[in-house]
Coordinates of C-alpha atoms and ligand atoms in Angstrom, one line a residue:
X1 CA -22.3 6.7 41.7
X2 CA -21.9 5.1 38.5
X3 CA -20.3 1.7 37.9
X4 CA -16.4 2.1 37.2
X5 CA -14.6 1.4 33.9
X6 CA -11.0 1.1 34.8
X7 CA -9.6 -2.4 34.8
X8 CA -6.9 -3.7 37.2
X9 CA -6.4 -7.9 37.0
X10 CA -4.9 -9.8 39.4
X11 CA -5.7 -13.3 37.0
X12 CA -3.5 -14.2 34.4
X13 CA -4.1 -15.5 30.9
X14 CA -4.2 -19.1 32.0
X15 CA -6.9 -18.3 34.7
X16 CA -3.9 -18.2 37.5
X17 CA -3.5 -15.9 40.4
X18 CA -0.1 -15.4 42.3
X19 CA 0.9 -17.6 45.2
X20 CA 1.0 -14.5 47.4
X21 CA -2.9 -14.3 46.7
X22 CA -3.5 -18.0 47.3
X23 CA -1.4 -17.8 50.9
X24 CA -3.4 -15.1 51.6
X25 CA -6.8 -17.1 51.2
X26 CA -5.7 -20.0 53.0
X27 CA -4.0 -17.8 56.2
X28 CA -6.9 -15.4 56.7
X29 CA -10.5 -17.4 54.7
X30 CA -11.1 -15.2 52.5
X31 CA -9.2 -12.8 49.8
X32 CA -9.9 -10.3 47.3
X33 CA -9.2 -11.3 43.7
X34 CA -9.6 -8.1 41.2
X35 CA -11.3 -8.0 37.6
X36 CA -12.6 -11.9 37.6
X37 CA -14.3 -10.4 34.9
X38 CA -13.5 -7.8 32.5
X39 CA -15.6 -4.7 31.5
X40 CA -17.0 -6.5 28.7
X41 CA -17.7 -9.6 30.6
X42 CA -19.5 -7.5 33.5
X43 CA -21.7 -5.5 31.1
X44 CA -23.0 -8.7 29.6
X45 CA -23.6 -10.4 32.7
X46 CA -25.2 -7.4 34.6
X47 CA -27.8 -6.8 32.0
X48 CA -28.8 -10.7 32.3
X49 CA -28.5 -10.4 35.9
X50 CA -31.6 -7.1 36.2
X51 CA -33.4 -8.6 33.1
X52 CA -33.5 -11.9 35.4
X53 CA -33.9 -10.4 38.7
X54 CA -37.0 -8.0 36.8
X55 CA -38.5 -11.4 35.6
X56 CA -38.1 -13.2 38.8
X57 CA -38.1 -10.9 41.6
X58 CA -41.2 -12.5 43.3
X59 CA -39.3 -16.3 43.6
X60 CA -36.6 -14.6 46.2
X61 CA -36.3 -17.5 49.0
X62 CA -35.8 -14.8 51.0
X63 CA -38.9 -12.5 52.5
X64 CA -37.7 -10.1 54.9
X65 CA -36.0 -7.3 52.9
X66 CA -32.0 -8.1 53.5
X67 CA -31.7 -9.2 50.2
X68 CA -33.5 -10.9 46.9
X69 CA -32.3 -14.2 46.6
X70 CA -32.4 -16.6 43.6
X71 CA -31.0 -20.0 43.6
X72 CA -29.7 -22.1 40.9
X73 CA -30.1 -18.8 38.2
X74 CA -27.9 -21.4 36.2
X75 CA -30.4 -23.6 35.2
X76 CA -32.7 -20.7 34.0
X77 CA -31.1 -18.4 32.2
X78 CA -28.3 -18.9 28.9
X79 CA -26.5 -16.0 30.0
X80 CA -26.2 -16.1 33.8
X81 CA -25.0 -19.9 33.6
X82 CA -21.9 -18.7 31.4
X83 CA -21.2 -16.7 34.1
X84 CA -21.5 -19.5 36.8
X85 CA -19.6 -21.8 34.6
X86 CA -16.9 -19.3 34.1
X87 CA -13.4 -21.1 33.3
X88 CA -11.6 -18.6 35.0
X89 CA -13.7 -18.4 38.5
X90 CA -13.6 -22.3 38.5
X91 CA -9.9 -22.5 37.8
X92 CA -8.9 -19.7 40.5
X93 CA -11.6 -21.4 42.9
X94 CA -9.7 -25.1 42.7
X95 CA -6.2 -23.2 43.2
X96 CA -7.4 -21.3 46.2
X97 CA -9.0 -24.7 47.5
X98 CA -6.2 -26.9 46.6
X99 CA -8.2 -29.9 45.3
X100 CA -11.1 -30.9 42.5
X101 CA -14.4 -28.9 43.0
X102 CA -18.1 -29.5 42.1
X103 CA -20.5 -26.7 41.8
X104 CA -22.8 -26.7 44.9
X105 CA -25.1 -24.2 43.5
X106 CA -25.5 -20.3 42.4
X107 CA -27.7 -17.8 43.4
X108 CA -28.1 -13.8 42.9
X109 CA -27.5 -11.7 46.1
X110 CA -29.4 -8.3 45.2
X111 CA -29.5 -5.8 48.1
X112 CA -32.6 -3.3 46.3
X113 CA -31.7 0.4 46.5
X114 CA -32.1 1.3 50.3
X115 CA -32.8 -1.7 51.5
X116 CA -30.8 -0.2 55.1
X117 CA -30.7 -4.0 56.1
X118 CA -27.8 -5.8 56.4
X119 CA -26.7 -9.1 56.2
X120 CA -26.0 -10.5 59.9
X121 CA -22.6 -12.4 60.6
X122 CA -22.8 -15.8 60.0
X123 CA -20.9 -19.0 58.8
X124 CA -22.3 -20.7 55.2
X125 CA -21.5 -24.7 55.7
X126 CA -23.9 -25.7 58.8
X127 CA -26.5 -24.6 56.1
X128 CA -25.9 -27.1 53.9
X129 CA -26.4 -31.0 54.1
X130 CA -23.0 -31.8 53.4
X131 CA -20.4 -34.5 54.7
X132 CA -17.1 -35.8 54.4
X133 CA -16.2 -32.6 52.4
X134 CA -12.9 -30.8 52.1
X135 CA -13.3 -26.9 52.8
X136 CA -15.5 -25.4 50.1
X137 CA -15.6 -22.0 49.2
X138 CA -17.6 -19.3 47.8
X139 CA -16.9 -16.7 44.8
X140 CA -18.8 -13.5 45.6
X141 CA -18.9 -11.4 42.1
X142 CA -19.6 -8.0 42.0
X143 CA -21.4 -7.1 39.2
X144 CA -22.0 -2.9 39.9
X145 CA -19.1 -1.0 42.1
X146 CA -20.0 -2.0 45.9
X147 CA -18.8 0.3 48.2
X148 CA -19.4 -0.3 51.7
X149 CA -22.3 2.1 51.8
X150 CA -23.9 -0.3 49.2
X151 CA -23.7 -3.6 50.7
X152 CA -20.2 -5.3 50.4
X153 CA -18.8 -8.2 52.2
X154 CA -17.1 -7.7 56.1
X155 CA -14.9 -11.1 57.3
X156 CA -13.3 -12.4 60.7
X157 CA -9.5 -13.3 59.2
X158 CA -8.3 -16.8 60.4
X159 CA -12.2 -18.1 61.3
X160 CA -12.3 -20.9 58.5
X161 CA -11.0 -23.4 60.9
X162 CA -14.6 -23.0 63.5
X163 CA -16.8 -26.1 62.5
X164 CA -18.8 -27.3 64.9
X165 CA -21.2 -24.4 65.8
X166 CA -25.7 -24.3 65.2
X167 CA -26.3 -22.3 62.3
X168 CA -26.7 -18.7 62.7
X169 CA -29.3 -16.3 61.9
X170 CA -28.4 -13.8 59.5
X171 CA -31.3 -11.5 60.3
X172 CA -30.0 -11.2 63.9
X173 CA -26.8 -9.2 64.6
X174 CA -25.8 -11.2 67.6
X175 CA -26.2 -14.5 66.8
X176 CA -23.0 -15.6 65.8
X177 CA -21.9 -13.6 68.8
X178 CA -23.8 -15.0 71.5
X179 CA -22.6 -19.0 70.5
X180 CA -18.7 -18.1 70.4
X181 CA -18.6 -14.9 72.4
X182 CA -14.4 -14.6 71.4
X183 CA -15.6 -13.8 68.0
X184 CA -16.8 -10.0 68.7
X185 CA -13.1 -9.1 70.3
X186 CA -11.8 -10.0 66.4
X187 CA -10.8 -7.5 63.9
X188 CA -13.2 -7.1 61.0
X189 CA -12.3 -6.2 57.5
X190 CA -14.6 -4.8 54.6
X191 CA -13.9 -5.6 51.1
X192 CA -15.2 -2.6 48.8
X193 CA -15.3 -4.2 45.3
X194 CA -15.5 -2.9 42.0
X195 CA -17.8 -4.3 39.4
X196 CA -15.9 -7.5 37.9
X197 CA -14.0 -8.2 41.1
X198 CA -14.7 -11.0 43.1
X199 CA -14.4 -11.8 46.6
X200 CA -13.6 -16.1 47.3
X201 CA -14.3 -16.7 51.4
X202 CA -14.3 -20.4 52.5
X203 CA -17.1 -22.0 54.0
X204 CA -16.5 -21.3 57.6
X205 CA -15.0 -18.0 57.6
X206 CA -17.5 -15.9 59.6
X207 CA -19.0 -13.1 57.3
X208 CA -21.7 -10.2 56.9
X209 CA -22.8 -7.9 54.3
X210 CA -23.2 -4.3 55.5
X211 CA -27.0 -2.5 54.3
X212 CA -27.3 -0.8 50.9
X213 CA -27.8 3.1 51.8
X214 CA -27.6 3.9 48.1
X215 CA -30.2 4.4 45.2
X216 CA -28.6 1.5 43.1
X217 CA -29.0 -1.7 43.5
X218 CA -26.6 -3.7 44.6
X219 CA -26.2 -6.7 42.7
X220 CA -23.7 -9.5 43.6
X221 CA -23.8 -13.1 41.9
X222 CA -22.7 -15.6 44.2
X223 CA -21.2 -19.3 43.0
X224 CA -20.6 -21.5 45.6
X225 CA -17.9 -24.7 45.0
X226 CA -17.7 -27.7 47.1
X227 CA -15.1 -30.5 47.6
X228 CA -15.6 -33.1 44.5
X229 CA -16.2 -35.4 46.6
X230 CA -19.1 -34.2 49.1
X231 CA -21.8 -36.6 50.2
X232 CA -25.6 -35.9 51.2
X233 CA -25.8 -35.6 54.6
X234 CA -29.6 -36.1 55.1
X235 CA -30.7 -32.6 56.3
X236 CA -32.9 -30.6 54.7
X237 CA -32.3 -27.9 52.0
X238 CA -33.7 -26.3 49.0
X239 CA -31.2 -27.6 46.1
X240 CA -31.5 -31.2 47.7
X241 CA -34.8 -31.3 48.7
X242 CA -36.5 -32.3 45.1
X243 CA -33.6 -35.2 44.6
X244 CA -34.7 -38.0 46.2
X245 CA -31.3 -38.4 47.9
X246 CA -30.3 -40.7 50.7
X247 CA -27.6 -40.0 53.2
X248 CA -24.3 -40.7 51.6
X249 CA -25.1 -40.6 48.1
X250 CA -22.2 -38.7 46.5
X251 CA -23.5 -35.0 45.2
X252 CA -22.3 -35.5 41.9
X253 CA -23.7 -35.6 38.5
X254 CA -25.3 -33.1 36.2
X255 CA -26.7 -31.2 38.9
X256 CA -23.4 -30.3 40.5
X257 CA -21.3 -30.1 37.6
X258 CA -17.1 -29.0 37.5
X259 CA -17.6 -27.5 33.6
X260 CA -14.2 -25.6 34.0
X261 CA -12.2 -29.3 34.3
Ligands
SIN301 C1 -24.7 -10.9 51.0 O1 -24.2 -10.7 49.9 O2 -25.6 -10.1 51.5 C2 -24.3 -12.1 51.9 C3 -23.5 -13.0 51.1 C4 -23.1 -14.2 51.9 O3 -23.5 -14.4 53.0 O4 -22.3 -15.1 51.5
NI302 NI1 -22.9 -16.3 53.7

């Protein structure tokens, strides 16, 4: 399969999508926004994205094969950062949301050719040491054609509003399931993409990516955007780990930037 050419755009000339899109992402969590990026745009960022993945394959946080992960790509690389900095993803990002946004941080999402593992359902904000935050949400950017036999994204419609639960571990298919049994009885939607679309999914919509059965890889460049005015929580993570931050220090500054304001 080869990575498509055709160009449909749902985002107009002032970075804008249409109301219908943004009701759709606050009724069901999560919506489908196509060519983010144009065919230009994605042929430029995907040769960054497997010159950086080739140079810094052996840094993925994660070790177990369902995907190579690396955070914060934006403060390494020229190229990628345009890409997380992009006007046009920031814009349509704060009109899904509804208010200001910082960036929280990036990373690349690379499922290798037959990796066969997929990514288990799970929530992304009781991973992060957040508080007193509005309902942040993540751009997911394909940057190759992702069908679903490659690795694209599957969402619960309408779970955005479940806070509250442990968080859940993506390597185990029933995790999610066995804290909020009501959750398997949901329907499930998968979100083929082709490169230069985008999918945006809040913070609490539950969400898997299914294995890549395919001999390219999948590559997918994920910006996360939180409320403007999030605080440190205290608990642990990577980003804020090195910061010397106390609990309720606002997450602001150059580290968490809004470059499309
Ligand atoms: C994936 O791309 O494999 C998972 C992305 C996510 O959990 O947000
Ligand atoms: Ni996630």
């Amino acid at each position: 399969m080869t990575t498509t050419t055709s160009y449909v755009s749902d985002v107009d000339t002032d970075g804008r999508v249409p109301d219908a899109l943004v009701n759709e992402y606050r009724e069901n969590g999560f919506v489908r926004i196509r060519g983010i990026l144009g065919p230009d745009e994605v042929e430029r960022f995907r040769t960054a994205a497997q010159a950086y993945l080739e140079a810094h394959r052996s840094e993925s946080l994660e070790k177990r094969g369902v995907f190579s992960q690396l955070v914060n790509v934006w403060q390494r690389d020229a190229t990628m950062r345009e890409l997380t900095f992009h006007r046009r993803l920031g814009r349509v990002a704060e009109q899904l949301a509804g208010f200001p946004l910082r960036l929280w941080h990036d990373h690349m999402l690379v499922k290798e050719p037959h990796n066969n593992a997929a990514t288990e359902f799970h929530q992304d904000r009781p991973y992060w040491p957040h508080a007193n935050d509005r309902l942040s949400l993540s751009a997911w950017i394909a940057l190759v054609d992702v069908p679903p036999e490659r690795g694209c994204m599957t969402f619960l419609p309408k779970t955005q509003h479940l806070t509250g639960l442990r968080p859940q571990d993506l390597h185990d298919e029933d995790d999610l399931f066995s804290i909020e049994p009501s959750l398997r009885w949901l329907p499930r939607v998968t979100v083929p993409l082709r490169a230069g679309d985008c999918t945006f999914h809040s913070s609490y919509t539950c969400h898997m990516a299914l294995p890549n059965r395919t001999d390219q890889a999948r590559l997918a460049h994920v910006v996360i955007y939180m409320d403007e005015a999030t605080t440190y929580s205290g608990d642990k993570h990577v980003v804020t780990d090195p910061l010397g931050l106390k609990p309720g220090d606002r997450l602001d500054g150059d580290t968490f930037p809004r470059p499309w304001a």
